[in-house]
Amino acid sequence: MDKRYEAFCLVDKNFYETPQRWSAAEKESRRREALLDTARRSVPAGWSSGRSGDWLQITPDAGTLPRQGWKIHASACLDNADTVAAKIWDYCVPRGIAFKFVPSRNLLYLRNSKYAGRDSSGKFATIYPAGEEQLHTVLTELGHALAGEPGPYILTDLRWQGGPLFVRYGAFARRLCDDGSGNLVPAIENADGELVPDLRAPTFSVPPWVPLPEFLKPQLDARNATTTSDLPYRIERALHFSNGGGVYTGTDTRTGERVVLKEARPYAGLAADGVDAISRLEREKGALERLAGLPVVPGVRDWFALGDHQFLVMDHLPGRTLNSFFAERHPLISETPDPAALASYTRWALDMHRAVEEAVAALHERDVVFNDLHMFNIMVAPDEKSVALLDFESASYPGNETRQIVAHPGYLAPAGRIGKEVDRYALACLRLSLFLPLTTLLAIDRGKAAHLAGLAAAQFPDVPREFLDEAVAEIEGRDVRPAGARPAGKQRSAADGPAPVEPGDWPRSRDAMVRAILASATPERDDRLFPGDIAQFSEGGGLGLAHGAAGVLYALAETGAERFPEGEQWLLRQAAEPPRATPVGLYDGLLGVAWTLDRLGHTDRALDLAERLPEGSWRHLPEELFGGLAGIGLVLDHLAGTTGDSSLRARALSAAELAAARITRGGSSGRAGLLHGAAGPALLMVRLYERTGDTALLDLAATALRQDLARCVADRHGTLLVDEKTRRMPYVGEGSVGIGMVIDDFLAHRADEELAAARDAILPAARSRFYAQPGLFRGRAGMILHLSRTTAPGATPGHLDAQIADLAWYTLPYGGGLAFPGDQMMRLSMDLATGTAGCLLALGAARRPGTVRLPFLPPPAAPEPPSRHEGEQVNIPVTS
């Protein structure tokens, strides 16, 4: 689970929403309650203030800052943030020093919360001194003024004299570069004047060409003096990191026994109740001591401080977490589950749940409520018969009572459940998720429980019906036990779930999805038109094809839905003055917007947008399709064909030449797949071949496809998947199916036994019974799109129909229509990459074959003989 998403679930119950935005009814009251007094100050004459993301920037109008250098960060807690801000303001303004700070306690809480990014942890204010001399002066003088003020340790920085000030060398101005994996990241100049990544790892480091100032050397010596060398434990491996600290395995050097060490940082890792990591670790120690002697919990061995960090040492429990068994045991991972495998898994899952129930009962007998039960916190012993529970920092017990404050969203109890009811709710969710791990949908709509139970019963016929019925009753707050235990609600079967429009019922399903999409539209907002993935809250993310308005409007138009003029006007208006740092690529930026505007008939505006992008703005980009050269080349070549503009054609070929040069060198990203791998440049070469007839382009496409296939491995069934070392990916965006789509297009022009065999080995990846998400780029909708267009001999209409039917697993009602959840399944999404628009496009491709397509991916078929564009010279390097 990607912990970044939790902060985007705080504001809206249906959609991911930026934490900076509150509902209209709450906005003013929250602003008044949470905005710091210092943030309400008016800047003096000659100064400017303005919001940028989480920050309030205070800048003198006169003078300019260097583009990079040594900067100062200040940390603060919720209760002293305004004091720290006031002292910084009072120091910096009279001296003309630019600074910024987090203007509200709500935003500061999010920065210091348990699952906030460790690279930004603790950073409450940033001060920009104009050189090393001023750096030393500010540290000395402001450090004295702030002495004694508490705050979290800033992991990326070097601490100044034990106070709340920290320093690091980095960027002052926003500049970007490729990090070597196709991602644009903040950049600084090296000694040769080249842009390199501004590394922000959660440990202090200095760029190799930058000398450490003499006055910082004692601080570095003090930092390096705190080590684990004097501990009676040898730390061997980190199991997990959060903003609150780490979890490590090690060995007790006195006995040779394996142990687990859990670390907590002061003032950091805040939970919903504001409690920091050390307080929660103390709670965990107290719970484990109360449970001492039970075989279902680890024993406490030690409790010590190292620096200002606290450590709890526990017994090491052999085995693996329950979640880790899915990839190897769950029978729905395969295309055609064997009935014997289904029965065997059912027996195993029922045994596991019984063991977990017994473990929770043992806790309850000692008046301990676990409060955080989910698959990652359940350790299965090597014999796969017994279990133990891990991570008691949220536990509640007499003398340390607490409500549920940290929990997996797929097991989070409703607000009205308290005490042991919280654990019973989680046990009910576990009953469902052992068979269909989709219970994060309950965070959106608890009414989905009956539908999930019905699906589980259909997929696993040996599961006892009452096992599922009881789970649904618990989740919905009803009772299926005999009368007398407590008042019983209305009885219903677990199979009697909601009956939305079936995805395959086209065009009724199209109309239902369109209703939901339009009901979600917010044309009054400037940052986004349709709710989608959290990526839309990055620079310009609300505009593009993947996560923004362009992708949704494109899907509506492709599938024959009625035009949405207000939405088109929104896109035209925003594209006229896009946010300053909006990317330029096909799926992440402005050329994807231009492509969409042209498809919607706004060709003049599309050309205006494309012509405003100088070649220098994209030559440094990776060769990928998503945000790089392949997508840029495809859009520019398309617009040149629409208009006959030779300058656009020349720029398209320039992008293709750059991409080809990188492919001949083996590629630069190290990733595979349609969006970020070599399959994207291969698609560009195939499309250019279709227009020019230059067979050298097919040679390049074959080279690129083989590079991606070299990053694939076969699973135990022989299915080719992209190997990302920690996981194997089948999907359209970053998996093998996207590679298979481009192979289909290549084989329409040239026979190749090796590529044809790979295409056939990829096909089963699109026929699995289970996918964790519905989305187009990383879910079942992408498999529907592939099966609707592939020429692989093993693809049948039955395979396509099965995937369309199973898309109903994820459906939820919204706005009188049909909607789908986005990535992480905690909120609905309407975007193309992760949500409802992508499902709409995939179903349209299946039900309207030949007329609906992903950009530049029409159904593969033998085209008319290509002919070179008159007067055009193609000079793209080809590998030998």
Short mmCIF file of N, CA, C and O in Angstrom, two decimals, residues 24 139 152-153 156 226 241-242 283 349 369 381 590 612 642 743 757:
data_model
loop_
_atom_site.label_atom_id
_atom_site.label_comp_id
_atom_site.label_asym_id
_atom_site.label_seq_id
_atom_site.Cartn_x
_atom_site.Cartn_y
_atom_site.Cartn_z
N ALA A 24 -16.37 23.60 1.35
CA ALA A 24 -16.84 24.99 1.47
C ALA A 24 -17.39 25.27 2.86
O ALA A 24 -17.19 26.35 3.42
N LEU A 139 22.74 31.19 11.52
CA LEU A 139 22.76 30.02 12.40
C LEU A 139 23.10 30.42 13.83
O LEU A 139 22.50 29.95 14.80
N PRO A 152 10.94 18.06 15.43
CA PRO A 152 11.46 16.80 14.92
C PRO A 152 12.82 16.97 14.27
O PRO A 152 13.13 18.04 13.72
N TYR A 153 13.61 15.93 14.31
CA TYR A 153 14.90 15.93 13.61
C TYR A 153 14.63 15.90 12.11
O TYR A 153 13.79 15.14 11.62
N THR A 156 17.21 14.85 6.38
CA THR A 156 18.06 15.17 5.24
C THR A 156 19.18 16.14 5.58
O THR A 156 20.06 16.38 4.75
N THR A 226 27.28 9.58 17.34
CA THR A 226 26.20 8.69 17.80
C THR A 226 26.15 7.48 16.87
O THR A 226 25.77 7.60 15.70
N PHE A 241 10.52 1.45 7.07
CA PHE A 241 10.72 2.81 7.56
C PHE A 241 9.41 3.58 7.48
O PHE A 241 8.62 3.39 6.55
N SER A 242 9.20 4.43 8.45
CA SER A 242 8.13 5.42 8.38
C SER A 242 8.70 6.72 8.92
O SER A 242 9.86 6.77 9.37
N ARG A 283 3.33 2.91 24.32
CA ARG A 283 2.05 2.20 24.38
C ARG A 283 2.24 0.73 23.95
O ARG A 283 1.69 -0.18 24.56
N ALA A 349 -7.27 -20.96 4.04
CA ALA A 349 -7.73 -19.63 4.45
C ALA A 349 -8.63 -19.71 5.67
O ALA A 349 -8.54 -18.87 6.59
N VAL A 369 -7.21 -4.38 23.26
CA VAL A 369 -7.80 -4.26 21.93
C VAL A 369 -6.66 -3.95 20.96
O VAL A 369 -5.90 -3.00 21.17
N ALA A 381 3.42 -18.65 11.07
CA ALA A 381 4.58 -19.46 11.42
C ALA A 381 4.99 -20.35 10.25
O ALA A 381 4.19 -20.61 9.34
N LEU A 590 1.51 19.08 -21.70
CA LEU A 590 0.86 19.99 -22.64
C LEU A 590 0.65 19.40 -24.03
O LEU A 590 -0.33 19.74 -24.71
N ARG A 612 4.14 26.81 -28.99
CA ARG A 612 4.71 27.57 -27.87
C ARG A 612 5.78 26.79 -27.13
O ARG A 612 6.43 27.33 -26.24
N THR A 642 -1.92 16.67 -39.74
CA THR A 642 -3.20 17.39 -39.76
C THR A 642 -3.09 18.70 -40.52
O THR A 642 -4.01 19.10 -41.24
N ILE A 743 4.00 -5.08 -29.81
CA ILE A 743 4.40 -6.22 -30.65
C ILE A 743 3.31 -6.53 -31.66
O ILE A 743 3.60 -6.82 -32.84
N ALA A 757 6.39 -15.23 -30.61
CA ALA A 757 6.37 -16.15 -29.47
C ALA A 757 6.24 -15.38 -28.16
O ALA A 757 5.53 -15.79 -27.24
#
